[in-house]
Structure formats: structure tokens, C-alpha cells
Coordinates of C-alpha atoms and ligand atoms in Angstrom, one line a residue:
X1 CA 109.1 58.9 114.1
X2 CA 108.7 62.1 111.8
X3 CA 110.4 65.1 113.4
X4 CA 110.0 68.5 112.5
X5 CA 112.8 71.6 112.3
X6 CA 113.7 73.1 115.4
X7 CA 113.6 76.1 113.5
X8 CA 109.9 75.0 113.3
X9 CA 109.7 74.1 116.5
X10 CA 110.6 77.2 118.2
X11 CA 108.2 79.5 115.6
X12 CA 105.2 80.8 116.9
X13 CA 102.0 80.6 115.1
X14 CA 101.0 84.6 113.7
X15 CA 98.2 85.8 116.4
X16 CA 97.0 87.6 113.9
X17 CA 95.9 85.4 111.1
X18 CA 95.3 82.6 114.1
X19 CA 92.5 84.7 115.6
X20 CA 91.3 85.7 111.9
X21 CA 90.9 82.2 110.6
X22 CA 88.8 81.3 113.6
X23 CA 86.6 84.1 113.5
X24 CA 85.8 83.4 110.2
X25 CA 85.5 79.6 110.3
X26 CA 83.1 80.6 113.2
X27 CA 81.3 82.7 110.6
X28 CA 81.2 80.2 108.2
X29 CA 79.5 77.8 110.7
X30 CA 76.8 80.7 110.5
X31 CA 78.0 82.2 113.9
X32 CA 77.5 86.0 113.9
X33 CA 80.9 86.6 114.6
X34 CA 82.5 90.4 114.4
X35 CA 86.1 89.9 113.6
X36 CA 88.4 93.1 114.7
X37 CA 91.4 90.7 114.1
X38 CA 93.1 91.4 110.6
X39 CA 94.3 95.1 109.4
X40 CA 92.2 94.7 106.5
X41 CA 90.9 97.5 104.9
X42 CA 87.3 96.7 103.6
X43 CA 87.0 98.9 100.9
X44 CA 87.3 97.5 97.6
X45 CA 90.5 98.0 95.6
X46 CA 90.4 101.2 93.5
X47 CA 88.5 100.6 90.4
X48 CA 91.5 101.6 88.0
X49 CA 93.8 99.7 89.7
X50 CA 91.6 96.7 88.7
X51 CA 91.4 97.5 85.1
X52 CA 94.9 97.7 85.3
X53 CA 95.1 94.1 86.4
X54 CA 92.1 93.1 83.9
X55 CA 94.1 94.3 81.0
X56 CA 97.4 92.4 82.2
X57 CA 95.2 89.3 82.3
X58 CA 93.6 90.2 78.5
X59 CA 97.1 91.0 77.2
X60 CA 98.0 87.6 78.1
X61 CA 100.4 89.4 81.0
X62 CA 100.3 86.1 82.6
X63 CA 104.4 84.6 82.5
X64 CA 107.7 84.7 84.7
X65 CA 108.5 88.3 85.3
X66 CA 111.9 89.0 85.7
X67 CA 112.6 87.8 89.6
X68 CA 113.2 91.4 90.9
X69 CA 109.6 93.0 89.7
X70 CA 108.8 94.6 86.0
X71 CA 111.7 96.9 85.1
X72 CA 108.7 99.8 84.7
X73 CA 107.6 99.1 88.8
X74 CA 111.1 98.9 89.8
X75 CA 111.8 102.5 88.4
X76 CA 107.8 103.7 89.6
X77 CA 109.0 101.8 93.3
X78 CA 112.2 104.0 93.3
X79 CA 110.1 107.5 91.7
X80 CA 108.0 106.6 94.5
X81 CA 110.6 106.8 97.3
X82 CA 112.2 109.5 95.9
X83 CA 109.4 112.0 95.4
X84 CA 107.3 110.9 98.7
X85 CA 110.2 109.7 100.9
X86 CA 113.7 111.6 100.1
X87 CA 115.1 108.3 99.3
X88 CA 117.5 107.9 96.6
X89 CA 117.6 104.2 95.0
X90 CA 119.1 103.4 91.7
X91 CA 116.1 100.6 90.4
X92 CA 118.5 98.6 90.7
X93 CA 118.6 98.8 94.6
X94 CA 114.6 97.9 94.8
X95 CA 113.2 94.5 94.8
X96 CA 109.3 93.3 95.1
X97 CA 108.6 90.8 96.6
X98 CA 104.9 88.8 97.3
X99 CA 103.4 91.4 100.1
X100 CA 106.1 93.9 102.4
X101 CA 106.0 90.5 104.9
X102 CA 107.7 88.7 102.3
X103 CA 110.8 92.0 101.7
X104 CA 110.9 92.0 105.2
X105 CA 112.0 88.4 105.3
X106 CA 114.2 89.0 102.3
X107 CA 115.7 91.7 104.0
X108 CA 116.2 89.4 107.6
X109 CA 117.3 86.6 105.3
X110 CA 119.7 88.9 103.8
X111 CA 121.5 90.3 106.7
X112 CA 121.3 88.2 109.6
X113 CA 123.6 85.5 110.8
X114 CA 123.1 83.3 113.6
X115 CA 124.8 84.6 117.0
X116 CA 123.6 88.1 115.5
X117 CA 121.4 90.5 117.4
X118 CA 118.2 92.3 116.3
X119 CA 116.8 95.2 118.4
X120 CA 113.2 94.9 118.5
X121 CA 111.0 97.2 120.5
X122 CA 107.7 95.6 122.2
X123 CA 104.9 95.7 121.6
X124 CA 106.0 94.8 117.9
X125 CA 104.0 93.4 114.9
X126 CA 104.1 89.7 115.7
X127 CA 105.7 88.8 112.2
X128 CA 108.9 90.5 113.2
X129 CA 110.6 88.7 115.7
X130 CA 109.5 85.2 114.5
X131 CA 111.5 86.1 111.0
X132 CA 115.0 86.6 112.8
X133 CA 114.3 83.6 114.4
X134 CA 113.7 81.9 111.1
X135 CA 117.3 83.3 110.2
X136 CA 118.6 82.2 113.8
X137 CA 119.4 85.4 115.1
X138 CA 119.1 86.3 118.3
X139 CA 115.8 88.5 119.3
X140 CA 116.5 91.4 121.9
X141 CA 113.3 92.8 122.9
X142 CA 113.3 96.7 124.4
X143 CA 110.0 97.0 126.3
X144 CA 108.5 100.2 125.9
X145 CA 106.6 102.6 128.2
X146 CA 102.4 103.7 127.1
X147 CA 103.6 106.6 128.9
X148 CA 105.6 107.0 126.0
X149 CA 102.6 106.1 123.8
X150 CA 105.1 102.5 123.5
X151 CA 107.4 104.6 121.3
X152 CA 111.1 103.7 122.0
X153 CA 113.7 106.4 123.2
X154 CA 117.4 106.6 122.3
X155 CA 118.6 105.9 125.9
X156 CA 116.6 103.2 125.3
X157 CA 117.5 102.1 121.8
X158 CA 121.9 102.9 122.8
X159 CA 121.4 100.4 126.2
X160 CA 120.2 97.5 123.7
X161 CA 123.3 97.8 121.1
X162 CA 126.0 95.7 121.8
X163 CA 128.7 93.9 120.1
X164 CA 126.7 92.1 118.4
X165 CA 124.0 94.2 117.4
X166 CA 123.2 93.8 113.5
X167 CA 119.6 95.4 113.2
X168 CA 117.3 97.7 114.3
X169 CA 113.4 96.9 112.8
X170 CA 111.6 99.7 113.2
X171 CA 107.8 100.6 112.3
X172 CA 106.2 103.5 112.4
X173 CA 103.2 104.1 112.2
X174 CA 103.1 101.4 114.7
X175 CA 101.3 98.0 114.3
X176 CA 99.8 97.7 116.9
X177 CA 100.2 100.8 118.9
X178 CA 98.9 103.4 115.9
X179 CA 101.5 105.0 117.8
X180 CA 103.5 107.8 115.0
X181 CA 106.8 109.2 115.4
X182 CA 108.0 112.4 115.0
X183 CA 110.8 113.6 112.9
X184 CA 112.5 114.6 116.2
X185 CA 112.0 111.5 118.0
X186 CA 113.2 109.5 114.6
X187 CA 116.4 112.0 114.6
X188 CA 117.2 111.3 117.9
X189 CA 117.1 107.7 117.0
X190 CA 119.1 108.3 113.6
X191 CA 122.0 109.6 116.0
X192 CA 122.0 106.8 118.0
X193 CA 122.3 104.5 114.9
X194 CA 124.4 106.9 113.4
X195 CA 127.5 106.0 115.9
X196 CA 127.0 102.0 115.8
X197 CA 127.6 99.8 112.7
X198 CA 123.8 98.6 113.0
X199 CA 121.0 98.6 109.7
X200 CA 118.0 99.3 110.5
X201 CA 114.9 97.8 109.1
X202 CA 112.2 100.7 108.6
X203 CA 108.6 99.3 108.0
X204 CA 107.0 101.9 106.7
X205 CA 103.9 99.8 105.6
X206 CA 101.2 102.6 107.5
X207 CA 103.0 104.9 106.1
X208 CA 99.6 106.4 104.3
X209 CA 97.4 106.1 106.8
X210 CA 98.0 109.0 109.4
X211 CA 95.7 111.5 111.4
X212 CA 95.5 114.8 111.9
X213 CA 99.4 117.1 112.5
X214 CA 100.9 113.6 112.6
X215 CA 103.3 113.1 109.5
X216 CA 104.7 110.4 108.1
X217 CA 108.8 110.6 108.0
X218 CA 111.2 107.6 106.3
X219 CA 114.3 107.2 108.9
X220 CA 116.4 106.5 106.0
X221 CA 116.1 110.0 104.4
X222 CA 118.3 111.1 107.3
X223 CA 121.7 111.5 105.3
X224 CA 124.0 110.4 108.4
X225 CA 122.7 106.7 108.4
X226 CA 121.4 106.6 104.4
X227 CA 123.9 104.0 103.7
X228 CA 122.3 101.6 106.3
X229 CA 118.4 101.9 106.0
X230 CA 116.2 99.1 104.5
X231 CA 113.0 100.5 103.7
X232 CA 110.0 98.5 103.4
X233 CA 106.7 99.2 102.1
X234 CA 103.9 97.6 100.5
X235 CA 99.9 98.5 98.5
X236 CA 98.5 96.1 100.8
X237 CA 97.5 99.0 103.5
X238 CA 97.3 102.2 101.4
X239 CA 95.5 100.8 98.4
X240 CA 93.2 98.1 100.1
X241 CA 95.0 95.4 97.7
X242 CA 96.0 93.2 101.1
X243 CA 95.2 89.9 98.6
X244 CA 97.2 91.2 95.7
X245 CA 100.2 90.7 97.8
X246 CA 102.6 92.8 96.8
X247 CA 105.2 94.6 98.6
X248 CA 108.9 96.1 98.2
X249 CA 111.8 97.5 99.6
X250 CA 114.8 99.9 98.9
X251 CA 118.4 99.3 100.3
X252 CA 121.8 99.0 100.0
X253 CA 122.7 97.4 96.8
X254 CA 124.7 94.4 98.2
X255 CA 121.8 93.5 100.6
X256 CA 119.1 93.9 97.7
X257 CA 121.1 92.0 95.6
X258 CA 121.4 89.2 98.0
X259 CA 117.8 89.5 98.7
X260 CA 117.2 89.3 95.2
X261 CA 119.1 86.1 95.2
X262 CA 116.8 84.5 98.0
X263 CA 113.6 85.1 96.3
X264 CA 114.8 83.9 93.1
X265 CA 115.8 80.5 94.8
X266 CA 112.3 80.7 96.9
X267 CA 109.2 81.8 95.1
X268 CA 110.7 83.9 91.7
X269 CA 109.2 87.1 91.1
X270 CA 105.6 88.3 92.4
X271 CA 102.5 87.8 90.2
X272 CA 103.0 89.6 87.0
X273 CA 99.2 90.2 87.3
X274 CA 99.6 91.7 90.4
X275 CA 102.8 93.9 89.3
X276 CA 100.6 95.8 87.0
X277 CA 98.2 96.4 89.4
X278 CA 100.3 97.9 92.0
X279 CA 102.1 99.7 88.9
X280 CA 98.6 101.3 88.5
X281 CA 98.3 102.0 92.1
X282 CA 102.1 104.1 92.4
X283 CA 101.4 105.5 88.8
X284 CA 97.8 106.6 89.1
X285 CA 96.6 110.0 91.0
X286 CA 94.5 108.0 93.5
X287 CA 95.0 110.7 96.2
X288 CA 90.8 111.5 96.3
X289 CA 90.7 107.6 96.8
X290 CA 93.7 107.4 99.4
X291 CA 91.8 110.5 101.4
X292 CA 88.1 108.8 101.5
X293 CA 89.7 105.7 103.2
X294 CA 92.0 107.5 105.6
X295 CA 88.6 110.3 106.6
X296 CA 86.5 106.9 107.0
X297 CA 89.6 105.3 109.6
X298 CA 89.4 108.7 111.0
X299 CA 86.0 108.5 111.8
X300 CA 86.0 105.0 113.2
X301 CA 89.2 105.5 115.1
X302 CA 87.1 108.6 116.8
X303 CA 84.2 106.6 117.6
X304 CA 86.1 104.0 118.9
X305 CA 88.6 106.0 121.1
X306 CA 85.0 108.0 122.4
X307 CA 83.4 104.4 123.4
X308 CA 86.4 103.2 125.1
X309 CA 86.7 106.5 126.9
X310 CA 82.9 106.2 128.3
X311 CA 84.2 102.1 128.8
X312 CA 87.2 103.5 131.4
X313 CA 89.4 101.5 129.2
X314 CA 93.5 102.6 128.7
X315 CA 94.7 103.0 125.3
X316 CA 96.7 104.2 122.8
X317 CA 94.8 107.0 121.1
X318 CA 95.9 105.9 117.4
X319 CA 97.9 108.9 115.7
X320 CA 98.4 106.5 112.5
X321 CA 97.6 102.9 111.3
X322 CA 93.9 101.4 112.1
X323 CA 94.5 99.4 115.7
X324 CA 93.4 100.5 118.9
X325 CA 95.2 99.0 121.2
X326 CA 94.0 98.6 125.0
X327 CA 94.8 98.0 128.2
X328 CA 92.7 94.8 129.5
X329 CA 94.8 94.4 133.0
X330 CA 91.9 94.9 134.6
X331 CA 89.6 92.3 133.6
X332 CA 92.5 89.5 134.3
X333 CA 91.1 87.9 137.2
X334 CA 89.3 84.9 137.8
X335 CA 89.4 82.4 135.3
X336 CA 90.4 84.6 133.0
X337 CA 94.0 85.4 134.2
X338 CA 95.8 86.1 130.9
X339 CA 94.9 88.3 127.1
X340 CA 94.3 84.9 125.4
X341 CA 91.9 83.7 128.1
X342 CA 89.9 87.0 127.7
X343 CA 90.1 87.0 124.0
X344 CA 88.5 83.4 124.1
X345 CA 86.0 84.4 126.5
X346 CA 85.2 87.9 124.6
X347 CA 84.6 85.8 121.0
X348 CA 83.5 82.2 122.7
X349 CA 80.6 84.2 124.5
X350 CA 80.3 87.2 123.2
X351 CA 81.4 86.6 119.8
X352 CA 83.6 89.5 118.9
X353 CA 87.2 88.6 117.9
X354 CA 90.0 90.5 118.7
X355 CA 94.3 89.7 119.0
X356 CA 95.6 89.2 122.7
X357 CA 98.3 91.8 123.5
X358 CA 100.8 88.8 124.2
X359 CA 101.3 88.3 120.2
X360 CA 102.5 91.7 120.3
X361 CA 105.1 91.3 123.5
X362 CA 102.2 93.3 125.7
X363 CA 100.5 90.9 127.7
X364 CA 97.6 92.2 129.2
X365 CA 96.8 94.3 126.0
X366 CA 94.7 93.6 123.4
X367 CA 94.5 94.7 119.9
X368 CA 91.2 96.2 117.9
X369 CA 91.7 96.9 114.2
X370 CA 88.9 99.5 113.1
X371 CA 90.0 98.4 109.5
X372 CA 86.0 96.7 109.4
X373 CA 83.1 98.5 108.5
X374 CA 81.5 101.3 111.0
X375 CA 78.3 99.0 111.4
X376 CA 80.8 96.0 112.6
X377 CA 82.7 98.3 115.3
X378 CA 79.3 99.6 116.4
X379 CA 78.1 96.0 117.1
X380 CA 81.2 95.0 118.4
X381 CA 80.5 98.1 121.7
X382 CA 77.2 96.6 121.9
X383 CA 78.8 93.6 122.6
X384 CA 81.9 95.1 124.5
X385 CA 80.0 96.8 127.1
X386 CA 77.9 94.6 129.1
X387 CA 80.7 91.9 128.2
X388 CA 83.4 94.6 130.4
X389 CA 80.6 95.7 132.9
X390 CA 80.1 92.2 133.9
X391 CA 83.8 91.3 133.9
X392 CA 84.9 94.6 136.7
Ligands
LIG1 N1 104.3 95.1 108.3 C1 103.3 95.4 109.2 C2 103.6 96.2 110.4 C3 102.0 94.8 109.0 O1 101.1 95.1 109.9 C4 101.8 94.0 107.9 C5 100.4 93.5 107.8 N2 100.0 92.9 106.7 C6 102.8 93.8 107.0 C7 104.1 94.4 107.3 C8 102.7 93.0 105.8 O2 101.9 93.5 104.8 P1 101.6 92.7 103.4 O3 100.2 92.5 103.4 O4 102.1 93.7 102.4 O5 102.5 91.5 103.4
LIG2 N1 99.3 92.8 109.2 C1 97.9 92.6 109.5 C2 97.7 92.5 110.9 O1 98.5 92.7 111.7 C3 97.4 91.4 108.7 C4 97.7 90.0 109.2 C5 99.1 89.7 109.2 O2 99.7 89.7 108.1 O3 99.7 89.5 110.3 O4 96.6 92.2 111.3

């Protein structure tokens, strides 16, 4: 009989792109569905950074890169961290890789052994915890408080180190929370870090879209804990280029240069195509661009947060990133005693998709992305309402 890996075995499917595939095979099957499910921005990409791409094509830009990225985006990727983040890589010490997912397997890959421990605070991006598995580490999972807006403290963070303790992953602005930390709240954690022999992996992949006084801060700018920051980041969010897939990441040399070395027996370098494109994106002024999109999230996150106000609902009011992510506790009862249950009922019969909170390590939450178009959100609270009223 075929057998699969147990590595396989023990994997869980991404909620994510579950829930987006079958809202848009439902869609396909003519089913007016409206899918909140993927962080997708749906603005086109930039126009210049298409030219960009349109030239690599023309200029028959179309071979084997070297594995690690173009030698031009490597140095743009390390002017990048320098100038916006206070990081200070040699190019040499960043690597691109096929979307941030990929560098943040890379990175995983890279470090982790099996027996090893990786700190991961819930609710968490649902990639995360299913790539130390892939490296058989050892997930420890630090539930957080929405008193706290899910944001982990340092009492919190210190009681999860142990022994074994290899890595922190860390992600702010928050998938799915929207939840932002503040420069205090990531010192306090840098001191923490600071006194263990931990890395920390610091997906910053939000890092452009943020509201309001809330800023944006890189963990490994604080010089105390430089040496043992992996910094991850991507044009997928920030430049709507989610299906250009690229993403890279800034470390230690040792653990780039072993990263380097898992790529180039994996997949080689990204698509050269898409190399000049994000080249474009870091090189180009596209702040005008970059401010339209994050005003538009604004707006939607502030409709959305109103409606769900008038609803009664809980949530995270969204400080960064575009997921609103709510409490659904109370509509668990009945037949419908878990998020998935509700999250088949809500797009079965009222056809709105959304991801259940228990992909995330919140059950009983659910997860909205306002990424869609203002017309979609608006039909998905038509849809909400009487699909809530009738459910209290
Ligand atoms: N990190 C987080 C927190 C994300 O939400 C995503 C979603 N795509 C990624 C990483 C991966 O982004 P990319 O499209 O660049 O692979
Ligand atoms: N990161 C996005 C999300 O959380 C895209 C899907 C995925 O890669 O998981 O919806």
C-alpha cells in the first residue's frame, strides 16, 4: 500500500488558501460568492513596476539568475533595510527567495533541528507553525490575551524559553490580529531575547500597511540582539504583486548562507522576470501609489470596524495589516458548535467566505480580510447581518 511522509501526515492543510480555493471554485460554478478569505490586495500592480517586468521579458531577461537574487536586487534589498529599517546587511547577508513564505521556510530550514523549540504566539499566521513542523521542531504555542489586543508580553515571551528554545517568529503588523506593536512593547521583548541564546524570526511582511500614530519598527534594528534577527519581508503586500512571488530576508551570514544553500538544492533562484519587477518596486518612488492603497484599507478597515460595532460583534480594531479579526463565541451553539462549522454555514448559505479563527490557534474567532473591493465588503454586511441576527 502507498504510504505517505509522516512529516506529511502531521501537516495541516493552509486555512487560508483552503477557504480561498473553494470560494472561488464556488464562483466559478457561477455562485455569487464574496470571498474575504486571502490578504490580497485588489489593486493592480503599479504600472511601472510592470514595464519593468515587460522589458525583462523583451530583453530576453528570461534565464537562471544567480540562486541568491540579481546582484543589483540584493544590494536595492539591503539599501532597502538600511534606509527604511536601521538594518545593516552586507548583500551578501540577503537572499530572495519565491514570495517571504518561501525565506521564512529558508530561514526555519536553516536553523532548526529536531528536538528544537520555536516560540510562537497564537493567534499566529497559519503558515508558521506548520514550517517548524516541516523541519521537526517542536512548536510551543504562547496564547495571548485580546485584552492585550493578542500582542504577547515579555513575562509572557521569558515563561516560554527554555533549554531548548531556538526561535522566536514574530510578526508585526499581525496576520491576523492587524494588531501593531510599539517600539516599547518590541524593546521590552528585545530584552527578553537579549539574555537567551534564541534568533528570532521577524515577519515584517505588513510592514507598509499601517494606520494612523501606529509605526512600523524592525526588532532587529535594536543593537543588543542585531546579531540574532532574521528579517523577512516581501512586495507581495506593499506592492499588490502577491502572484509575482517574491520575497527576501536579511540575517546572519552563516544562516543566509545556509539558506542560500537550501534553495539552490530546492527551486534555484526566483523568476528573473519577477526580480526585475520587484527591483522596480524597491527602486522606484511609488510612495503616491503605496499611500492610495493604504487610505483605501483605511477606509474599508473603518467601515468595517463601524458595521461590526452596530453588529455587537468583539474585535481587534486593526492598527496595521487588512484582517479584521472577530470574536464569533457567541454564535457557537446549536449545530454550529465550532469556527469551521460557522464558516461553512456563513458561505454554504449565505455565501460569504471567511477563515475560521482555529487556523490561526483562536478558535472561536474568525478572520475577515478587507483586502477586496469596498462594493464586496459592503455586500458581505448585507449578508452578515440577518445571517448573525438569526444565529443570536
Ligand atoms: N507572512 C505573513 C504573515 C503573511 O500573511 C503572508 C501572506 N502571504 C506571507 C508571510 C507570505 O507572503 P508572500 O506572498 O510573499 O509569500
Ligand atoms: N497570507 C495571505 C493570507 O493570510 C495569503 C494566503 C496565504 O499565503 O496564506 O491570507
Amino acid at each position: 500500500m502507498l504510504t505517505l511522509s509522516r512529516k506529511v501526515a502531521s501537516l495541516k492543510p493552509s486555512a487560508t488558501l483552503t477557504l480561498f480555493a473553494r470560494a472561488k471554485a464556488m464562483m466559478a460554478k457561477g455562485i455569487d460568492v464574496v470571498s474575504l478569505t486571502a490578504g490580497e490586495p485588489d489593486f493592480p500592480t503599479p504600472e511601472p513596476i510592470k514595464q519593468a517586468a515587460i522589458k525583462a521579458i523583451q530583453e530576453n531577461f528570461t534565464k537562471y539568475t544567480p540562486n541568491q537574487g540579481i546582484p543589483k536586487l540584493l544590494e536595492v534589498v539591503a539599501e532597502k533595510f538600511r534606509r527604511e529599517n536601521n538594518l545593516f546587511f552586507d548583500p551578501s547577508q540577503i537572499l530572495v527567495s519565491h514570495g517571504a513564505k518561501h525565506s521564512l521556510f529558508n530561514a526555519i530550514q536553516a536553523v532548526c533541528n529536531p528536538g528544537d523549540e520555536v516560540i510562537i504566539p497564537a493567534p499566529y499566521w497559519v503558515s508558521h507553525p506548520e514550517m517548524v513542523k516541516l523541519a521537526g521542531a517542536k512548536v510551543v504555542v504562547v496564547e495571548t490575551s485580546p485584552k492585550n489586543q493578542f500582542k504577547i508580553t515579555p513575562t509572557q515571551l521569558k515563561k516560554a524559553i527554555t533549554n531548548k528554545t531556538k526561535m522566536f517568529i514574530f510578526c508585526s503588523p499581525s496576520n491576523p490580529t492587524g494588531a501593531v506593536y510599539s517600539v516599547e512593547e518590541i524593546s521590552a521583548l528585545a530584552r527578553v531575547v537579549e539574555k537567551s541564546g534564541l534568533y528570532v524570526l521577524s515577519d515584517e511582511i505588513y510592514e507598509k500597511v499601517v494606520y494612523e500614530q501606529n509605526v512600523h519598527f524592525s526588532i532587529g534594528s535594536i543593537e543588543s540582539i542585531r546579531d540574532k534577527v532574521i528579517t523577512v519581508n516581501g512586495v507581495s503586500k506593499a506592492y499588490a504583486m502577491t502572484g509575482w512571488r517574491i520575497g527576501y530576508m536579511g540575517g546572519p551570514k552563516a544562516i543566509i548562507a545556509a539558506a542560500e544553500k537550501i534553495q539552490g538544492q530546492m527551486t534555484s533562484n526566483a523568476a528573473s522576470i519577477s526580480q526585475r519587477a520587484a527591483l522596480a518596486a524597491l527602486q522606484l518612488d511609488l510612495s503616491a501609489e503605496l499611500q492610495v492603497m493604504v487610505n483605501e484599507f483605511d477606509r474599508r478597515r473603518r467601515y468595517l470596524s463601524a458595521e461590526f460595532d452596530k453588529l455587537g460583534i468583539e474585535y481587534i480594531y486593526p492598527a496595521g495589516a487588512f484582517y479584521l479579526f472577530f470574536n464569533a463565541k457567541k454564535f457557537l451553539k446549536g449545530g454550529l458548535r465550532t469556527d469551521d462549522a460557522l464558516c461553512e454555514h456563513l458561505l454554504l448559505k449565505h455565501n460569504v467566505a471567511m477563515v475560521p479563527g482555529s487556523g490561526f490557534g483562536a478558535s472561536g474567532w474568525m478572520r475577515i480580510s478587507y483586502a477586496c473591493s469596498m462594493q464586496e465588503l459592503e455586500k458581505a454586511v448585507a449578508r452578515l447581518q440577518p445571517a448573525f441576527d438569526a444565529l443570536r
